[in-house]
Tab-separated table of C-alpha atoms and ligand atoms in Angstrom:
chain	number	residue	atom	x	y	z
A	1	UNK	CA	105.826	51.838	39.344
A	2	UNK	CA	108.321	49.205	40.379
A	3	UNK	CA	107.240	45.636	40.108
A	4	UNK	CA	106.777	43.637	43.258
A	5	UNK	CA	109.133	40.729	43.765
A	6	UNK	CA	107.652	37.253	44.020
A	7	UNK	CA	108.361	37.243	47.763
A	8	UNK	CA	106.721	40.630	48.315
A	9	UNK	CA	103.618	39.468	46.480
A	10	UNK	CA	103.534	36.289	48.541
A	11	UNK	CA	103.884	38.234	51.803
A	12	UNK	CA	100.997	40.450	50.764
A	13	UNK	CA	98.844	37.451	49.798
A	14	UNK	CA	99.443	35.758	53.141
A	15	UNK	CA	98.408	38.881	55.085
A	16	UNK	CA	95.321	39.267	52.891
A	17	UNK	CA	94.362	35.577	53.177
A	18	UNK	CA	94.734	35.630	56.964
A	19	UNK	CA	92.421	38.577	57.385
A	20	UNK	CA	89.854	37.093	54.998
A	21	UNK	CA	89.913	33.776	56.881
A	22	UNK	CA	89.581	35.559	60.226
A	23	UNK	CA	86.478	37.305	58.951
A	24	UNK	CA	85.014	34.019	57.734
A	25	UNK	CA	85.776	32.322	61.046
A	26	UNK	CA	84.086	35.180	62.882
A	27	UNK	CA	80.974	34.870	60.697
A	28	UNK	CA	80.771	31.090	61.029
A	29	UNK	CA	81.273	31.306	64.793
A	30	UNK	CA	78.549	33.930	65.096
A	31	UNK	CA	76.148	31.729	63.133
A	32	UNK	CA	76.654	29.191	65.914
A	33	UNK	CA	76.293	31.727	68.742
A	34	UNK	CA	80.009	32.012	69.350
A	35	UNK	CA	82.735	34.471	68.386
A	36	UNK	CA	86.202	34.478	66.834
A	37	UNK	CA	87.865	34.192	70.227
A	38	UNK	CA	86.125	30.857	70.810
A	39	UNK	CA	87.923	29.320	67.838
A	40	UNK	CA	91.565	28.329	67.839
A	41	UNK	CA	92.958	29.151	64.386
A	42	UNK	CA	95.962	27.053	63.349
A	43	UNK	CA	98.173	27.795	60.359
A	44	UNK	CA	99.289	24.488	58.853
A	45	UNK	CA	102.844	25.057	57.686
A	46	UNK	CA	103.884	21.798	56.037
A	47	UNK	CA	106.089	22.419	52.958
A	48	UNK	CA	106.013	26.181	53.687
A	49	UNK	CA	109.334	28.023	53.897
A	50	UNK	CA	110.308	29.548	57.233
A	51	UNK	CA	110.247	33.124	55.945
A	52	UNK	CA	106.582	32.803	55.048
A	53	UNK	CA	105.752	31.114	58.345
A	54	UNK	CA	107.478	33.953	60.205
A	55	UNK	CA	105.488	36.443	58.169
A	56	UNK	CA	102.227	34.719	59.147
A	57	UNK	CA	103.368	34.881	62.780
A	58	UNK	CA	104.079	38.595	62.363
A	59	UNK	CA	100.503	38.891	61.062
A	60	UNK	CA	99.178	37.446	64.323
A	61	UNK	CA	99.217	33.666	63.890
A	62	UNK	CA	99.774	32.112	67.321
A	63	UNK	CA	99.341	28.416	66.552
A	64	UNK	CA	101.125	26.409	63.864
A	65	UNK	CA	100.876	22.775	62.832
A	66	UNK	CA	103.294	20.454	61.085
A	67	UNK	CA	102.735	16.894	59.885
A	68	UNK	CA	106.203	15.469	60.043
A	69	UNK	CA	108.576	15.201	62.970
A	70	UNK	CA	111.700	15.821	60.896
A	71	UNK	CA	110.284	18.875	59.137
A	72	UNK	CA	109.089	20.365	62.420
A	73	UNK	CA	112.482	19.886	64.082
A	74	UNK	CA	114.375	21.230	61.073
A	75	UNK	CA	112.338	24.440	60.846
A	76	UNK	CA	111.908	25.143	64.541
A	77	UNK	CA	115.236	26.938	65.169
A	78	UNK	CA	114.463	29.356	62.312
A	79	UNK	CA	111.000	30.342	63.508
A	80	UNK	CA	110.021	33.292	65.704
A	81	UNK	CA	108.050	31.203	68.137
A	82	UNK	CA	107.680	33.600	71.049
A	83	UNK	CA	104.082	33.152	72.219
A	84	UNK	CA	103.341	30.729	69.371
A	85	UNK	CA	102.145	27.193	70.054
A	86	UNK	CA	103.246	24.407	67.747
A	87	UNK	CA	101.380	21.150	67.362
A	88	UNK	CA	102.059	17.914	65.537
A	89	UNK	CA	99.094	16.992	63.344
A	90	UNK	CA	100.427	14.076	61.270
A	91	UNK	CA	100.724	10.360	61.989
A	92	UNK	CA	103.498	9.648	64.470
A	93	UNK	CA	105.616	6.511	64.264
A	94	UNK	CA	106.680	4.918	67.550
A	95	UNK	CA	110.372	5.246	66.756
A	96	UNK	CA	110.019	9.031	66.353
A	97	UNK	CA	108.142	9.655	69.602
A	98	UNK	CA	111.327	10.268	71.599
A	99	UNK	CA	112.321	13.038	69.173
A	100	UNK	CA	109.050	14.949	69.244
A	101	UNK	CA	108.003	14.635	72.892
A	102	UNK	CA	108.943	17.899	74.601
A	103	UNK	CA	109.368	19.718	71.277
A	104	UNK	CA	105.694	20.483	70.621
A	105	UNK	CA	102.833	21.859	72.673
A	106	UNK	CA	100.411	19.153	71.652
A	107	UNK	CA	100.178	15.995	69.564
A	108	UNK	CA	96.824	16.114	67.752
A	109	UNK	CA	97.272	12.838	65.935
A	110	UNK	CA	97.223	10.153	68.617
A	111	UNK	CA	95.702	7.377	66.514
A	112	UNK	CA	96.308	4.210	68.554
A	113	UNK	CA	96.787	3.003	72.105
A	114	UNK	CA	100.256	1.868	71.043
A	115	UNK	CA	101.465	5.344	70.127
A	116	UNK	CA	99.839	6.797	73.247
A	117	UNK	CA	101.854	4.327	75.348
A	118	UNK	CA	105.052	5.375	73.608
A	119	UNK	CA	104.288	9.095	74.105
A	120	UNK	CA	103.527	8.324	77.740
A	121	UNK	CA	106.815	6.483	78.190
A	122	UNK	CA	108.924	9.213	76.574
A	123	UNK	CA	107.118	11.961	78.492
A	124	UNK	CA	107.675	10.242	81.819
A	125	UNK	CA	111.356	9.868	80.936
A	126	UNK	CA	111.572	13.607	80.337
A	127	UNK	CA	109.468	14.465	83.364
A	128	UNK	CA	106.758	16.216	81.362
A	129	UNK	CA	103.095	15.778	80.478
A	130	UNK	CA	102.258	15.793	76.762
A	131	UNK	CA	98.901	17.194	75.726
A	132	UNK	CA	97.102	15.002	73.205
A	133	UNK	CA	94.079	14.874	70.951
A	134	UNK	CA	92.672	11.526	69.895
A	135	UNK	CA	92.357	11.234	66.122
A	136	UNK	CA	89.087	9.628	65.087
A	137	UNK	CA	88.541	8.042	61.681
A	138	UNK	CA	85.005	9.388	61.538
A	139	UNK	CA	84.307	8.072	58.030
A	140	UNK	CA	85.758	4.627	58.846
A	141	UNK	CA	88.005	4.955	55.779
A	142	UNK	CA	90.675	2.342	55.141
A	143	UNK	CA	92.962	4.966	53.648
A	144	UNK	CA	93.016	7.003	56.845
A	145	UNK	CA	94.616	6.645	60.226
A	146	UNK	CA	92.610	7.267	63.366
A	147	UNK	CA	90.596	5.307	65.858
A	148	UNK	CA	87.247	3.874	64.792
A	149	UNK	CA	84.297	5.814	66.237
A	150	UNK	CA	82.899	2.830	68.146
A	151	UNK	CA	86.262	2.216	69.848
A	152	UNK	CA	87.050	5.799	70.733
A	153	UNK	CA	85.480	6.052	74.161
A	154	UNK	CA	87.154	2.861	75.376
A	155	UNK	CA	90.565	3.913	74.028
A	156	UNK	CA	90.245	7.387	75.550
A	157	UNK	CA	89.545	5.702	78.895
A	158	UNK	CA	92.623	3.502	78.502
A	159	UNK	CA	94.869	6.416	77.511
A	160	UNK	CA	93.554	8.351	80.505
A	161	UNK	CA	95.171	5.721	82.733
A	162	UNK	CA	98.644	6.404	81.316
A	163	UNK	CA	101.030	8.798	83.063
A	164	UNK	CA	102.683	11.626	81.138
A	165	UNK	CA	99.868	12.129	78.642
A	166	UNK	CA	96.773	14.289	79.001
A	167	UNK	CA	93.821	13.933	76.637
A	168	UNK	CA	92.316	17.315	75.741
A	169	UNK	CA	89.937	16.465	72.940
A	170	UNK	CA	89.348	14.874	69.551
A	171	UNK	CA	90.656	15.512	66.044
A	172	UNK	CA	89.370	14.328	62.690
A	173	UNK	CA	89.661	14.592	58.928
A	174	UNK	CA	86.285	13.695	57.368
A	175	UNK	CA	85.888	11.862	54.062
A	176	UNK	CA	85.770	13.999	50.935
A	177	UNK	CA	82.090	14.823	50.445
A	178	UNK	CA	80.438	16.292	47.375
A	179	UNK	CA	77.403	17.298	49.389
A	180	UNK	CA	77.508	19.607	52.356
A	181	UNK	CA	74.796	17.585	54.063
A	182	UNK	CA	76.967	14.466	54.097
A	183	UNK	CA	79.930	16.453	55.391
A	184	UNK	CA	77.831	17.947	58.194
A	185	UNK	CA	76.720	14.476	59.202
A	186	UNK	CA	80.339	13.421	59.836
A	187	UNK	CA	81.086	16.613	61.749
A	188	UNK	CA	77.933	16.245	63.820
A	189	UNK	CA	78.733	12.617	64.612
A	190	UNK	CA	82.107	13.482	66.067
A	191	UNK	CA	80.698	16.535	67.842
A	192	UNK	CA	78.221	14.240	69.588
A	193	UNK	CA	81.038	11.861	70.577
A	194	UNK	CA	83.019	14.820	71.898
A	195	UNK	CA	80.117	15.977	74.068
A	196	UNK	CA	79.294	12.429	75.138
A	197	UNK	CA	82.814	11.492	76.219
A	198	UNK	CA	83.168	14.877	77.916
A	199	UNK	CA	80.034	14.225	79.957
A	200	UNK	CA	81.605	11.040	81.391
A	201	UNK	CA	84.048	13.253	83.317
A	202	UNK	CA	86.875	10.737	83.128
A	203	UNK	CA	89.852	11.427	85.367
A	204	UNK	CA	92.799	12.885	83.453
A	205	UNK	CA	90.588	13.726	80.445
A	206	UNK	CA	89.570	17.251	79.590
A	207	UNK	CA	87.322	17.277	76.510
A	208	UNK	CA	87.858	20.902	75.531
A	209	UNK	CA	89.183	20.814	71.973
A	210	UNK	CA	87.404	19.572	68.859
A	211	UNK	CA	89.928	19.922	66.041
A	212	UNK	CA	88.233	19.764	62.651
A	213	UNK	CA	87.998	21.939	59.572
A	214	UNK	CA	90.643	22.601	56.902
A	215	UNK	CA	90.888	25.010	53.950
A	216	UNK	CA	87.886	23.597	52.123
A	217	UNK	CA	85.519	23.044	55.014
A	218	UNK	CA	86.456	25.149	58.048
A	219	UNK	CA	83.305	27.258	57.980
A	220	UNK	CA	81.081	24.185	57.868
A	221	UNK	CA	83.160	22.566	60.616
A	222	UNK	CA	82.729	25.595	62.882
A	223	UNK	CA	78.984	25.651	62.282
A	224	UNK	CA	78.973	21.967	63.305
A	225	UNK	CA	80.799	22.618	66.589
A	226	UNK	CA	84.521	22.743	65.824
A	227	UNK	CA	86.543	25.040	68.061
A	228	UNK	CA	89.932	24.426	66.453
A	229	UNK	CA	90.540	24.691	62.689
A	230	UNK	CA	93.691	23.704	60.798
A	231	UNK	CA	94.208	25.756	57.659
A	232	UNK	CA	97.107	25.497	55.216
A	233	UNK	CA	96.620	26.140	51.515
A	234	UNK	CA	94.034	28.894	51.980
A	235	UNK	CA	96.764	30.867	53.774
A	236	UNK	CA	99.945	29.949	51.956
A	237	UNK	CA	98.695	28.857	48.529
A	238	UNK	CA	98.925	25.405	46.959
A	239	UNK	CA	101.638	23.187	48.425
A	240	UNK	CA	104.644	22.417	46.256
A	241	UNK	CA	106.161	19.088	47.257
B	301	PLP	C1	97.638	19.478	55.534
B	301	PLP	C2	96.721	19.326	56.657
B	301	PLP	C3	95.788	20.336	56.964
B	301	PLP	C4	95.590	21.578	56.139
B	301	PLP	O1	95.113	21.288	54.883
B	301	PLP	P1	94.581	22.441	53.886
B	301	PLP	O2	93.544	21.779	53.086
B	301	PLP	O3	95.765	22.881	53.097
B	301	PLP	O4	94.065	23.530	54.721
B	301	PLP	C5	94.983	20.148	58.095
B	301	PLP	N1	95.088	19.051	58.870
B	301	PLP	C6	95.977	18.068	58.603
B	301	PLP	C7	96.041	16.902	59.514
B	301	PLP	C8	96.805	18.179	57.495
B	301	PLP	O5	97.656	17.194	57.223
């Protein structure tokens, strides 16, 4: 028997991990009366080499996420992106907005009115509308970006007034919790905000995406109402920076 190369093993692992995660997503969705097709499954590709990202795409991934503008733009020409959406999920600095607007399908990490205004301005310049999720700091953690829960509705309403940007939902990264109960509480809090803001039927706001759940907590997130999970290390293995 010939030994598998490191790459071959990695390709095999990625295919295996993807199908295992799909099964878990299906189960978690069913527990909440939904199905796999109700959940948008993103592969988070930060630090991952293009050949592995392309392999994941060949295995059916149709949504990828990157944290950094530069990394996204550097990899993009090497990716097989036919039919694949690509979203920015990391903090965006104002001076990088002009580079990323028009290059991604959605910016999930709109974490201030200031950055929303900049995205709006650059989008108008390019004659496009940029889809956006509002990032909420659901645990009110100093170490995290995101809008405070109590300010979210007001800021969503203000962003809704801007041209060139369309709010499509909320995104969050909860605090690290040792107990599942505490984690659920954070997920439920943002789910309630998502439903609440959606019920206001604001013009130019379409509350249809609740982006929460990563490698360690995507099943819990789905059971608490997430319809969009962002999974990296469970697909590609630990990140090497
Ligand atoms: C890195 C990252 C993820 C994925 O994290 P994993 O724990 O590796 O699944 C999801 N969302 C954001 C915003 C990230 O930066």
